[in-house]
Short mmCIF file of C-alpha atoms and ligand atoms in Angstrom, two decimals:
data_model
loop_
_atom_site.label_atom_id
_atom_site.label_comp_id
_atom_site.label_asym_id
_atom_site.label_seq_id
_atom_site.Cartn_x
_atom_site.Cartn_y
_atom_site.Cartn_z
CA ARG A 1 -21.51 -2.71 2.35
CA ILE A 2 -20.32 0.70 3.42
CA LEU A 3 -19.65 3.73 1.26
CA ILE A 4 -16.84 6.08 2.27
CA LEU A 5 -16.85 9.54 0.75
CA ASP A 6 -13.35 10.93 0.61
CA PHE A 7 -12.69 14.56 1.45
CA GLY A 8 -8.96 14.12 0.98
CA SER A 9 -7.68 13.05 4.37
CA GLN A 10 -4.45 11.13 4.42
CA TYR A 11 -6.32 8.63 6.61
CA THR A 12 -9.19 7.79 4.26
CA GLN A 13 -7.66 4.54 3.07
CA LEU A 14 -7.11 3.58 6.68
CA ILE A 15 -10.84 3.89 7.35
CA ALA A 16 -11.46 1.47 4.50
CA ARG A 17 -8.83 -0.95 5.72
CA ARG A 18 -10.23 -0.95 9.24
CA ILE A 19 -13.70 -1.75 7.94
CA ARG A 20 -12.37 -4.55 5.75
CA GLU A 21 -10.42 -5.95 8.71
CA ILE A 22 -13.67 -6.17 10.62
CA GLY A 23 -14.97 -8.24 7.73
CA VAL A 24 -17.25 -5.82 5.93
CA TYR A 25 -16.89 -4.71 2.33
CA CYS A 26 -16.55 -0.99 1.62
CA GLU A 27 -15.48 1.31 -1.15
CA VAL A 28 -13.96 4.78 -1.26
CA GLU A 29 -15.35 7.37 -3.67
CA PRO A 30 -14.52 11.06 -4.05
CA TRP A 31 -16.94 13.39 -2.21
CA ASP A 32 -18.26 14.85 -5.46
CA ILE A 33 -19.23 11.52 -6.97
CA GLU A 34 -22.46 11.52 -8.97
CA GLU A 35 -25.62 10.87 -7.01
CA LYS A 36 -26.52 7.97 -9.26
CA VAL A 37 -23.41 6.10 -8.14
CA ILE A 38 -24.45 6.59 -4.54
CA ALA A 39 -27.98 5.43 -5.24
CA ASP A 40 -26.76 2.33 -7.13
CA PHE A 41 -24.17 1.44 -4.52
CA GLY A 42 -26.77 0.29 -2.02
CA ALA A 43 -24.82 1.29 1.08
CA LYS A 44 -25.99 0.14 4.50
CA GLY A 45 -24.11 3.09 5.91
CA VAL A 46 -22.06 6.07 4.77
CA ILE A 47 -18.86 7.49 6.24
CA LEU A 48 -17.71 11.01 5.48
CA SER A 49 -13.93 11.18 5.81
CA GLY A 50 -11.70 13.89 7.14
CA GLY A 51 -10.05 16.38 4.83
CA PRO A 52 -7.58 19.24 4.62
CA GLU A 53 -10.06 21.99 3.63
CA THR A 54 -12.16 24.27 5.77
CA VAL A 55 -15.95 24.00 5.59
CA ILE A 56 -16.22 27.74 6.07
CA GLY A 57 -16.42 29.41 2.70
CA ASP A 58 -18.37 29.14 -0.50
CA ASP A 59 -16.54 26.52 -2.46
CA ALA A 60 -15.91 24.09 0.37
CA PRO A 61 -16.43 20.43 -0.47
CA VAL A 62 -19.80 19.20 0.81
CA ALA A 63 -21.46 15.81 1.08
CA PRO A 64 -24.10 15.16 -1.58
CA GLN A 65 -27.38 16.09 0.11
CA MET A 66 -28.90 12.72 -0.81
CA VAL A 67 -26.55 11.04 1.66
CA PHE A 68 -28.78 12.44 4.40
CA GLU A 69 -31.89 11.18 2.67
CA LEU A 70 -30.91 7.56 2.10
CA GLY A 71 -32.36 6.48 5.46
CA VAL A 72 -29.10 4.75 6.46
CA PRO A 73 -26.69 5.68 9.28
CA VAL A 74 -24.08 8.34 8.44
CA LEU A 75 -20.84 8.85 10.34
CA GLY A 76 -18.85 12.03 9.81
CA ILE A 77 -15.21 11.98 10.89
CA CYS A 78 -13.39 15.30 11.46
CA TYR A 79 -14.11 17.31 8.31
CA GLY A 80 -16.95 14.88 7.69
CA MET A 81 -18.57 15.88 10.98
CA GLN A 82 -18.03 19.57 10.27
CA THR A 83 -19.65 19.46 6.87
CA MET A 84 -22.50 17.40 8.33
CA ALA A 85 -22.97 20.08 10.99
CA GLU A 86 -22.97 22.92 8.43
CA GLN A 87 -25.20 21.15 5.96
CA LEU A 88 -27.82 20.24 8.54
CA GLY A 89 -28.06 23.73 10.02
CA GLY A 90 -25.32 23.88 12.67
CA LYS A 91 -22.30 26.15 12.75
CA VAL A 92 -18.55 25.66 12.35
CA ILE A 93 -15.90 28.21 13.33
CA HIS A 94 -12.13 28.51 13.11
CA ALA A 95 -10.87 27.39 16.49
CA LYS A 96 -8.40 29.60 18.33
CA GLU A 97 -6.43 26.58 19.38
CA HIS A 98 -5.54 23.99 16.77
CA GLU A 99 -5.53 20.50 18.13
CA TYR A 100 -3.04 18.05 16.77
CA GLY A 101 -2.01 14.79 18.39
CA TYR A 102 -3.19 12.85 21.42
CA ALA A 103 -6.18 14.14 23.32
CA GLN A 104 -8.55 12.90 25.93
CA VAL A 105 -12.20 13.33 25.23
CA ARG A 106 -14.98 12.96 27.67
CA ALA A 107 -17.20 10.38 26.06
CA ARG A 108 -20.78 10.96 26.95
CA GLY A 109 -21.57 7.29 26.86
CA HIS A 110 -25.32 7.76 26.66
CA THR A 111 -25.31 7.58 22.85
CA ASP A 112 -25.72 4.32 21.01
CA LEU A 113 -22.41 4.84 19.18
CA LEU A 114 -20.20 5.26 22.25
CA LYS A 115 -22.22 3.40 24.90
CA ASP A 116 -19.87 1.42 27.19
CA ILE A 117 -16.83 2.38 25.15
CA GLU A 118 -14.20 4.16 27.25
CA ASP A 119 -10.53 3.90 28.17
CA HIS A 120 -10.89 5.00 31.77
CA VAL A 121 -13.31 6.65 34.15
CA THR A 122 -12.63 9.88 36.06
CA PRO A 123 -13.26 10.15 39.83
CA GLU A 124 -16.44 12.05 38.93
CA GLY A 125 -17.58 9.03 36.95
CA HIS A 126 -17.06 10.41 33.44
CA GLY A 127 -15.95 7.95 30.76
CA MET A 128 -12.84 9.14 28.93
CA LEU A 129 -11.38 8.13 25.55
CA ASP A 130 -7.76 8.48 24.43
CA VAL A 131 -7.96 9.71 20.86
CA TRP A 132 -6.04 11.23 17.99
CA MET A 133 -7.06 14.73 16.93
CA SER A 134 -6.03 16.75 13.92
CA HIS A 135 -8.10 19.84 13.20
CA GLY A 136 -8.21 23.61 13.01
CA ASP A 137 -11.96 24.26 12.77
CA ARG A 138 -14.56 23.06 15.20
CA VAL A 139 -18.30 22.70 15.48
CA ASP A 140 -19.69 25.62 17.49
CA ALA A 141 -23.40 24.86 17.28
CA MET A 142 -24.96 21.48 16.62
CA PRO A 143 -27.85 21.18 14.18
CA ASP A 144 -31.35 20.70 15.59
CA GLY A 145 -32.04 17.20 16.79
CA PHE A 146 -28.41 16.47 17.75
CA LYS A 147 -27.13 15.80 21.23
CA LEU A 148 -23.62 16.06 22.57
CA MET A 149 -21.67 12.80 22.37
CA ALA A 150 -18.10 13.80 23.31
CA SER A 151 -16.12 16.88 24.27
CA THR A 152 -12.70 18.23 25.21
CA PRO A 153 -11.85 21.55 26.84
CA ASN A 154 -10.62 22.84 23.46
CA CYS A 155 -13.39 21.35 21.48
CA PRO A 156 -16.73 21.44 23.25
CA VAL A 157 -18.37 19.45 20.44
CA ALA A 158 -15.97 16.58 19.81
CA GLY A 159 -18.85 14.28 19.00
CA MET A 160 -22.54 14.69 18.22
CA ALA A 161 -25.39 12.37 17.43
CA ASN A 162 -28.91 12.45 16.09
CA GLU A 163 -30.06 9.01 17.11
CA ASP A 164 -33.48 9.24 15.45
CA LYS A 165 -31.92 9.80 12.06
CA ARG A 166 -28.80 7.79 12.98
CA PHE A 167 -26.39 10.60 12.06
CA TYR A 168 -23.14 10.68 14.04
CA GLY A 169 -20.15 12.98 13.99
CA ILE A 170 -16.81 12.65 15.72
CA GLN A 171 -14.00 15.18 15.62
CA PHE A 172 -11.27 12.64 16.41
CA HIS A 173 -9.94 9.91 14.12
CA PRO A 174 -11.10 6.40 15.07
CA GLU A 175 -9.23 4.90 12.11
CA VAL A 176 -5.73 5.56 13.45
CA THR A 177 -4.30 3.19 16.05
CA HIS A 178 -3.54 6.10 18.40
CA THR A 179 -7.26 6.16 19.10
CA LYS A 180 -7.29 3.10 21.31
CA GLN A 181 -10.98 2.28 21.04
CA GLY A 182 -11.09 3.28 17.36
CA GLN A 183 -11.67 -0.17 16.00
CA ARG A 184 -14.50 -0.80 18.47
CA ILE A 185 -16.15 2.48 17.53
CA ILE A 186 -15.97 1.68 13.82
CA GLU A 187 -17.26 -1.83 14.48
CA ARG A 188 -20.11 -0.48 16.60
CA PHE A 189 -21.07 1.78 13.70
CA ILE A 190 -20.88 -0.67 10.83
CA VAL A 191 -22.06 -3.84 12.56
CA ASP A 192 -24.48 -2.70 15.29
CA LEU A 193 -25.83 0.50 13.79
CA CYS A 194 -25.65 -0.20 10.06
CA GLY A 195 -26.37 -3.92 10.45
CA CYS A 196 -23.59 -5.15 8.17
CA GLU A 197 -22.65 -8.82 8.43
CA LYS A 198 -19.03 -9.88 8.58
CA LEU A 199 -18.91 -11.69 5.29
CA TRP A 200 -15.72 -10.20 3.84
CA THR A 201 -13.36 -13.05 4.64
CA THR A 202 -10.43 -14.45 2.69
CA GLU A 203 -12.35 -17.61 1.79
CA ASN A 204 -15.34 -15.64 0.57
CA ILE A 205 -13.14 -13.29 -1.42
CA ILE A 206 -11.49 -16.23 -3.15
CA ASP A 207 -14.80 -17.99 -3.86
CA ASP A 208 -16.40 -14.82 -5.23
CA SER A 209 -13.35 -13.94 -7.32
CA VAL A 210 -13.13 -17.41 -8.80
CA GLU A 211 -16.78 -17.33 -9.74
CA ARG A 212 -16.52 -13.86 -11.22
CA ILE A 213 -13.40 -14.69 -13.23
CA ARG A 214 -15.03 -17.79 -14.67
CA GLU A 215 -18.11 -15.82 -15.62
CA GLN A 216 -16.06 -13.05 -17.17
CA VAL A 217 -13.65 -15.04 -19.31
CA GLY A 218 -15.69 -18.15 -20.08
CA SER A 219 -13.49 -20.44 -22.13
CA ASP A 220 -11.16 -17.66 -23.36
CA GLU A 221 -7.44 -17.72 -22.84
CA VAL A 222 -5.76 -15.26 -20.49
CA LEU A 223 -2.26 -13.83 -20.52
CA LEU A 224 -0.45 -12.56 -17.43
CA GLY A 225 2.88 -10.79 -17.07
CA LEU A 226 4.42 -12.52 -14.07
CA SER A 227 7.16 -10.55 -12.31
CA GLY A 228 7.64 -12.59 -9.16
CA GLY A 229 6.28 -9.68 -7.10
CA VAL A 230 3.37 -10.20 -4.71
CA ASP A 231 0.57 -8.81 -6.83
CA SER A 232 1.24 -10.65 -10.07
CA SER A 233 2.03 -13.84 -8.13
CA VAL A 234 -1.31 -13.74 -6.36
CA VAL A 235 -3.10 -13.04 -9.65
CA ALA A 236 -1.36 -16.07 -11.13
CA ALA A 237 -2.42 -18.34 -8.26
CA LEU A 238 -5.97 -17.02 -8.30
CA LEU A 239 -6.39 -17.33 -12.06
CA HIS A 240 -4.90 -20.78 -12.00
CA LYS A 241 -7.48 -21.83 -9.43
CA ALA A 242 -10.26 -20.25 -11.46
CA ILE A 243 -9.39 -21.24 -15.03
CA GLY A 244 -6.44 -23.65 -14.84
CA ASP A 245 -4.81 -24.17 -18.20
CA GLN A 246 -6.53 -21.23 -19.85
CA LEU A 247 -3.86 -19.11 -18.18
CA THR A 248 -0.45 -18.49 -19.71
CA CYS A 249 2.15 -16.39 -17.91
CA VAL A 250 5.05 -14.58 -19.50
CA PHE A 251 7.97 -14.00 -17.17
CA VAL A 252 10.58 -11.61 -18.54
CA ASP A 253 13.92 -12.05 -16.80
CA HIS A 254 15.76 -8.79 -17.46
CA GLY A 255 18.93 -9.92 -15.76
CA LEU A 256 18.37 -7.38 -12.99
CA LEU A 257 16.59 -9.70 -10.59
CA ARG A 258 17.84 -10.85 -7.21
CA HIS A 259 19.99 -13.93 -6.60
CA GLN A 260 18.40 -16.98 -8.27
CA GLU A 261 15.06 -15.21 -8.45
CA GLY A 262 14.30 -16.34 -11.98
CA ASP A 263 14.78 -19.99 -11.08
CA GLN A 264 12.68 -19.59 -7.96
CA VAL A 265 9.79 -18.12 -9.92
CA MET A 266 9.92 -21.03 -12.34
CA ALA A 267 10.19 -23.62 -9.57
CA MET A 268 7.25 -22.14 -7.72
CA PHE A 269 4.80 -21.52 -10.51
CA ALA A 270 5.73 -23.89 -13.30
CA GLU A 271 7.04 -26.89 -11.40
CA ASN A 272 5.10 -26.76 -8.11
CA MET A 273 1.81 -25.34 -9.23
CA GLY A 274 1.77 -26.58 -12.81
CA ILE A 275 1.08 -23.15 -14.29
CA LYS A 276 2.11 -22.51 -17.90
CA VAL A 277 4.96 -20.02 -17.64
CA ILE A 278 7.04 -18.84 -20.60
CA ARG A 279 10.37 -17.59 -19.30
CA VAL A 280 12.16 -15.13 -21.52
CA ASP A 281 15.83 -14.75 -20.74
CA ALA A 282 16.41 -11.23 -21.94
CA GLU A 283 19.53 -10.34 -19.98
CA ASP A 284 21.66 -9.65 -23.07
CA TYR A 285 18.96 -7.52 -24.60
CA PHE A 286 18.64 -5.33 -21.50
CA MET A 287 22.39 -5.03 -20.96
CA ASP A 288 22.79 -3.95 -24.55
CA ALA A 289 20.00 -1.41 -24.30
CA LEU A 290 21.50 0.02 -21.10
CA LYS A 291 25.06 0.26 -22.40
CA GLY A 292 26.64 3.67 -21.80
CA GLU A 293 23.63 5.11 -19.96
CA ALA A 294 24.27 6.54 -16.50
CA ASP A 295 21.23 8.76 -15.94
CA PRO A 296 18.78 7.15 -13.48
CA GLU A 297 15.57 8.34 -15.12
CA LYS A 298 16.81 7.37 -18.57
CA LYS A 299 17.79 3.96 -17.24
CA ARG A 300 14.29 3.53 -15.86
CA LYS A 301 12.78 4.48 -19.22
CA ILE A 302 15.04 2.11 -21.13
CA ILE A 303 14.17 -0.76 -18.82
CA GLY A 304 10.46 0.08 -19.04
CA HIS A 305 10.41 0.27 -22.84
CA SER A 306 12.54 -2.82 -23.29
CA PHE A 307 10.24 -4.69 -20.96
CA ILE A 308 7.18 -3.79 -23.00
CA GLU A 309 8.93 -4.66 -26.23
CA ILE A 310 9.94 -8.12 -25.06
CA PHE A 311 6.59 -8.78 -23.45
CA ASP A 312 4.83 -7.65 -26.61
CA GLN A 313 6.92 -9.92 -28.77
CA GLU A 314 6.07 -12.95 -26.65
CA ALA A 315 2.44 -12.02 -26.32
CA GLY A 316 2.20 -11.58 -30.09
CA LYS A 317 2.99 -15.25 -30.49
CA LEU A 318 0.03 -16.25 -28.38
CA THR A 319 -2.63 -15.68 -30.98
CA SER A 320 -5.54 -17.26 -29.15
CA VAL A 321 -5.31 -15.04 -26.08
CA LYS A 322 -8.25 -12.70 -25.44
CA TRP A 323 -7.54 -11.25 -22.00
CA LEU A 324 -4.63 -9.55 -20.34
CA ALA A 325 -4.57 -9.95 -16.57
CA GLN A 326 -2.96 -7.34 -14.34
CA GLY A 327 -2.20 -7.05 -10.64
CA THR A 328 -3.80 -3.62 -10.14
CA ILE A 329 -4.80 -3.24 -6.49
CA TYR A 330 -7.28 -0.95 -4.76
CA PRO A 331 -4.93 1.85 -3.67
CA ASP A 332 -3.93 2.28 -7.35
CA VAL A 333 -7.60 2.60 -8.25
CA ILE A 334 -8.40 5.12 -5.52
CA GLU A 335 -5.32 7.19 -6.23
CA SER A 336 -5.89 7.45 -9.93
CA ALA A 337 -9.60 8.30 -9.46
CA GLY A 338 -9.44 11.44 -7.30
CA SER A 339 -12.17 14.03 -7.24
CA LYS A 340 -13.46 15.85 -10.31
CA THR A 341 -12.55 19.27 -9.01
CA GLY A 342 -9.03 18.26 -8.20
CA LYS A 343 -9.69 19.05 -4.58
CA ALA A 344 -9.02 16.39 -2.03
CA LYS A 345 -6.89 14.48 -4.43
CA VAL A 346 -4.21 12.16 -3.19
CA ILE A 347 -1.02 12.82 -5.06
CA LYS A 348 1.45 10.02 -5.27
CA SER A 349 3.83 9.22 -8.04
CA HIS A 350 3.82 5.72 -9.37
CA HIS A 351 6.97 4.34 -10.64
CA ASN A 352 5.86 1.05 -11.96
CA VAL A 353 7.60 -0.29 -14.96
CA GLY A 354 5.67 -1.30 -18.00
CA GLY A 355 2.15 -0.59 -18.97
CA LEU A 356 -0.20 -2.00 -21.49
CA PRO A 357 1.09 -3.00 -24.87
CA GLU A 358 -1.12 -0.52 -26.70
CA ASP A 359 -1.83 -2.20 -29.96
CA MET A 360 -2.79 -5.48 -28.36
CA LYS A 361 -6.51 -5.79 -28.64
CA LEU A 362 -6.90 -7.51 -25.32
CA GLU A 363 -9.51 -7.05 -22.67
CA LEU A 364 -8.24 -6.17 -19.24
CA LEU A 365 -8.78 -8.54 -16.31
CA GLU A 366 -7.96 -7.09 -12.89
CA PRO A 367 -9.07 -9.53 -10.21
CA LEU A 368 -7.36 -7.68 -7.32
CA ARG A 369 -8.83 -4.28 -8.18
CA GLU A 370 -10.90 -4.16 -5.01
CA LEU A 371 -8.25 -5.38 -2.59
CA PHE A 372 -5.78 -3.70 -0.30
CA LYS A 373 -2.24 -5.04 -0.10
CA ASP A 374 -2.80 -6.80 3.23
CA GLU A 375 -5.83 -8.54 1.75
CA VAL A 376 -3.82 -9.56 -1.32
CA ARG A 377 -1.18 -11.09 0.94
CA LYS A 378 -3.74 -13.08 2.92
CA LEU A 379 -5.22 -14.31 -0.34
CA GLY A 380 -1.78 -15.39 -1.50
CA VAL A 381 -1.16 -17.45 1.61
CA ALA A 382 -4.63 -19.02 1.40
CA LEU A 383 -3.96 -19.91 -2.24
CA GLY A 384 -0.86 -21.80 -1.21
CA LEU A 385 1.94 -19.34 -1.97
CA PRO A 386 4.81 -19.55 0.55
CA SER A 387 4.58 -16.77 3.11
CA ASP A 388 8.26 -15.94 2.51
CA MET A 389 7.29 -14.85 -0.95
CA VAL A 390 4.04 -13.16 -0.02
CA TYR A 391 5.65 -11.09 2.73
CA ARG A 392 8.83 -10.29 0.82
CA HIS A 393 10.08 -6.69 0.83
CA PRO A 394 9.03 -4.63 -2.18
CA PHE A 395 11.37 -4.77 -5.14
CA PRO A 396 11.35 -2.02 -7.77
CA GLY A 397 10.35 -2.87 -11.33
CA PRO A 398 13.73 -1.77 -12.77
CA GLY A 399 15.33 -4.08 -10.21
CA LEU A 400 19.07 -3.92 -9.71
CA GLY A 401 19.10 -1.39 -12.56
CA VAL A 402 18.54 1.37 -9.99
CA ARG A 403 20.77 -0.26 -7.38
CA ILE A 404 23.87 -0.12 -9.55
CA LEU A 405 24.85 3.52 -9.58
CA GLY A 406 25.57 4.86 -13.04
CA GLU A 407 26.09 2.56 -15.96
CA VAL A 408 24.72 -0.96 -15.56
CA LYS A 409 27.00 -3.86 -16.42
CA LYS A 410 26.46 -7.59 -16.06
CA GLU A 411 29.66 -7.85 -14.06
CA TYR A 412 28.31 -5.36 -11.52
CA ALA A 413 24.92 -7.07 -11.36
CA ASP A 414 26.55 -10.41 -10.65
CA ILE A 415 28.65 -8.99 -7.80
CA LEU A 416 25.70 -7.09 -6.36
CA ARG A 417 23.42 -10.14 -6.41
CA LEU A 418 25.86 -12.12 -4.28
CA ALA A 419 26.38 -9.33 -1.76
CA ASP A 420 22.66 -8.67 -1.51
CA HIS A 421 21.95 -12.35 -1.02
CA ILE A 422 24.33 -12.48 1.96
CA PHE A 423 22.71 -9.41 3.52
CA ILE A 424 19.18 -10.79 3.15
CA GLU A 425 20.17 -14.27 4.27
CA GLU A 426 21.70 -12.84 7.45
CA LEU A 427 18.69 -10.61 8.08
CA ARG A 428 16.47 -13.65 7.97
CA ALA A 429 18.81 -15.71 10.12
CA ALA A 430 18.91 -12.97 12.76
CA ASP A 431 15.13 -12.60 12.65
CA LEU A 432 15.49 -9.01 11.48
CA TYR A 433 13.99 -9.33 8.02
CA ASP A 434 10.40 -8.78 9.11
CA LYS A 435 11.44 -5.96 11.42
CA THR A 436 12.67 -3.92 8.46
CA SER A 437 10.36 -2.71 5.72
CA GLN A 438 12.89 -2.84 2.94
CA ALA A 439 16.53 -3.90 2.90
CA PHE A 440 18.96 -4.29 0.05
CA THR A 441 22.48 -3.69 -1.17
CA VAL A 442 23.65 -0.96 -3.53
CA PHE A 443 26.62 -1.27 -5.86
CA LEU A 444 29.00 1.69 -6.02
CA PRO A 445 31.21 1.62 -9.09
CA VAL A 446 34.19 3.17 -7.32
CA LYS A 447 37.31 1.36 -6.26
CA SER A 448 38.74 1.67 -2.84
CA VAL A 449 41.92 0.26 -1.42
CA GLY A 450 42.18 -2.90 0.62
CA VAL A 451 44.99 -5.10 1.87
CA VAL A 452 44.95 -8.79 1.13
CA GLY A 453 47.91 -10.62 2.59
CA ASP A 454 50.80 -8.35 1.76
CA ALA A 455 49.32 -6.88 -1.36
CA ARG A 456 47.22 -3.78 -1.80
CA ARG A 457 44.07 -4.36 -3.77
CA TYR A 458 41.69 -1.87 -5.37
CA ASP A 459 38.14 -3.14 -5.55
CA TYR A 460 34.50 -2.17 -5.36
CA VAL A 461 32.35 -0.76 -2.56
CA VAL A 462 28.80 -1.70 -1.64
CA ALA A 463 26.35 0.07 0.62
CA LEU A 464 23.82 -1.73 2.78
CA ARG A 465 20.45 -0.03 3.04
CA ALA A 466 17.68 -0.96 5.47
CA VAL A 467 14.69 1.18 6.39
CA GLU A 468 11.61 1.14 8.57
CA THR A 469 8.54 2.74 7.13
CA ILE A 470 4.78 2.41 7.01
CA ASP A 471 3.96 4.15 3.78
CA PHE A 472 7.32 4.37 1.96
CA MET A 473 6.78 8.13 1.69
CA THR A 474 8.91 8.74 4.74
CA ALA A 475 11.37 6.28 6.21
CA ARG A 476 13.86 5.94 9.03
CA TRP A 477 17.10 4.04 8.57
CA ALA A 478 16.94 0.80 10.50
CA HIS A 479 19.09 0.74 13.63
CA LEU A 480 20.55 -2.70 12.99
CA PRO A 481 22.88 -4.01 15.70
CA TYR A 482 26.62 -3.37 15.18
CA GLU A 483 27.42 -7.06 15.67
CA PHE A 484 25.01 -7.94 12.95
CA LEU A 485 26.46 -5.37 10.53
CA GLU A 486 29.93 -6.61 11.33
CA LYS A 487 28.98 -10.16 10.49
CA VAL A 488 27.42 -9.16 7.18
CA SER A 489 30.39 -7.01 6.27
CA ASN A 490 32.87 -9.81 7.08
CA ARG A 491 30.94 -12.31 5.05
CA ILE A 492 30.64 -10.03 2.04
CA ILE A 493 34.31 -9.08 2.03
CA ASN A 494 35.51 -12.62 2.61
CA GLU A 495 33.19 -14.35 0.21
CA ILE A 496 33.16 -11.88 -2.67
CA PRO A 497 36.68 -11.19 -3.92
CA ARG A 498 35.72 -8.08 -5.89
CA ILE A 499 34.43 -6.16 -2.88
CA THR A 500 36.85 -4.53 -0.43
CA ARG A 501 34.58 -2.23 1.49
CA VAL A 502 31.06 -2.31 2.95
CA THR A 503 29.25 0.80 4.17
CA TYR A 504 25.92 1.26 5.94
CA ASP A 505 23.53 3.98 4.81
CA ILE A 506 22.31 6.07 7.76
CA SER A 507 20.17 8.57 5.85
CA SER A 508 16.46 8.91 6.43
CA LYS A 509 13.79 9.86 3.93
CA PRO A 510 13.33 12.73 3.36
CA PRO A 511 15.61 14.04 2.10
CA ALA A 512 17.31 10.80 1.02
CA THR A 513 15.08 8.46 -0.95
CA ILE A 514 14.99 4.78 -0.09
CA GLU A 515 16.67 3.73 -3.33
CA TRP A 516 19.96 5.36 -4.24
CA GLU A 517 18.81 6.35 -7.72
P1 XMP B 1 12.16 5.92 -3.10
O1 XMP B 1 13.52 5.52 -3.59
O2 XMP B 1 11.44 6.82 -4.06
O3 XMP B 1 11.33 4.57 -3.05
O4 XMP B 1 12.19 6.45 -1.70
C1 XMP B 1 10.05 4.40 -2.50
C2 XMP B 1 9.59 3.00 -2.85
O5 XMP B 1 9.42 2.89 -4.27
C3 XMP B 1 10.25 1.89 -4.81
N1 XMP B 1 10.77 2.36 -6.09
C4 XMP B 1 10.39 1.89 -7.28
N2 XMP B 1 9.49 0.93 -7.61
N3 XMP B 1 9.94 1.30 -9.90
C5 XMP B 1 9.29 0.63 -8.92
O6 XMP B 1 8.48 -0.26 -9.25
C6 XMP B 1 10.87 2.27 -9.65
O7 XMP B 1 11.45 2.86 -10.57
C7 XMP B 1 11.09 2.58 -8.26
N4 XMP B 1 11.89 3.48 -7.64
C8 XMP B 1 11.69 3.32 -6.31
C9 XMP B 1 11.35 1.69 -3.78
O8 XMP B 1 11.92 0.40 -3.88
C10 XMP B 1 10.63 1.93 -2.50
O9 XMP B 1 9.92 0.77 -2.07
#
């Protein structure tokens, strides 16, 4: 296994995902983690990530000195290389020229890390790599014992290596896909130099998890809040495999789900897989609680609280349950950990509905805690969940509650569900669903005029929203073909009598958010 120490780069999680894709287990810890954790971890190699700080100055984040005394290979990336250089006796300076974006480095292929790895060869016979750079400082003098591994005109030390100690530093980012040979470089490091075996496979993950869950819960009963989303669905399938009938799921239908979603969840889990699922039809309760409320944040809170209340009520009836399972995944864990000093901390707001019913004396079971989303999806497919479900677009916890602008009414939700279903059905039919990251319909409670036959009609408006994004922090509106939009619009207006107008949202994020509320 590999330990990644995080200095706050936006790419740190990518490093971890690349390593996992290769088939090796790794974890991310903040750079100022206690030495005991490092000693206990038993890493076969350590990676020091990039970061936004400068190593020049007194309170700069540094790698724990023991990292260099473990006797295992260490790879510093960007900031990680700079702090390695400083800590081992080299020198880092502010570069006159900042480098950001594509660059070509001359790879001095005589080091064991980069040997035979190159994108092309110059007429003089130098191996070159196309890489992604993002830095202001640069290493000016290498520590004793290091030799030059890569360079660019702007950055004479773009890579350095001490092959006796197996310490390596690279200024560019091998974890981003812009660095074409990045995956090979990472693989060379973790497999050839650190000697890790590729044992982190979906089958092994399932086998290990099943064994661990059985050990943990013994013959106890486990409760899971099933939402129909990917994470809780995969937890359900995994727990069912591990402990069968000891699992009971509670599925709260708040009346703000997509078209026929409640029935689909029941068909999938209860009927097909034989999992015990208690469905609570709480539509009336939620509609009542939401009556008269138009403020988006208050709506979210009401839905969140109501959800916990209903879930609590149901859970309270299950007196023999000892464990509460949750679909926490690894990015949640990394993001809520952060570093002690607050430096290098990833800030991201979570807007998940719900939480733990506080007075329930249940132990927490989080079988996906170590997994990234792509790993969770692969697990889901291997456990027999349909890939349509596993690769479905994300759906917010408050559901249609934030896709009906202003006050939520059942009438609106019913209209919206039908319109949204048509949009999604057409996206799938046109093979566009997987090309968008998230697509949905928004209900606008305004009436606009339309002509039906000879009569004028005033009815509602919906907006179609479709975006392309990698991280959901920024997003571009999807450039769907006009013919496609026309077809969707015609179908919605013809098939849903209460809608007279369809619009398409062409705002990108920022400043517009993906959802309308
Ligand atoms: P925004 O609208 O903030 O959305 O650009 C980014 C991503 O977050 C989802 N989202 C939510 N998810 N509860 C959730 O569980 C919420 O209240 C919520 N609001 C937005 C949104 O669907 C998108 O994927």
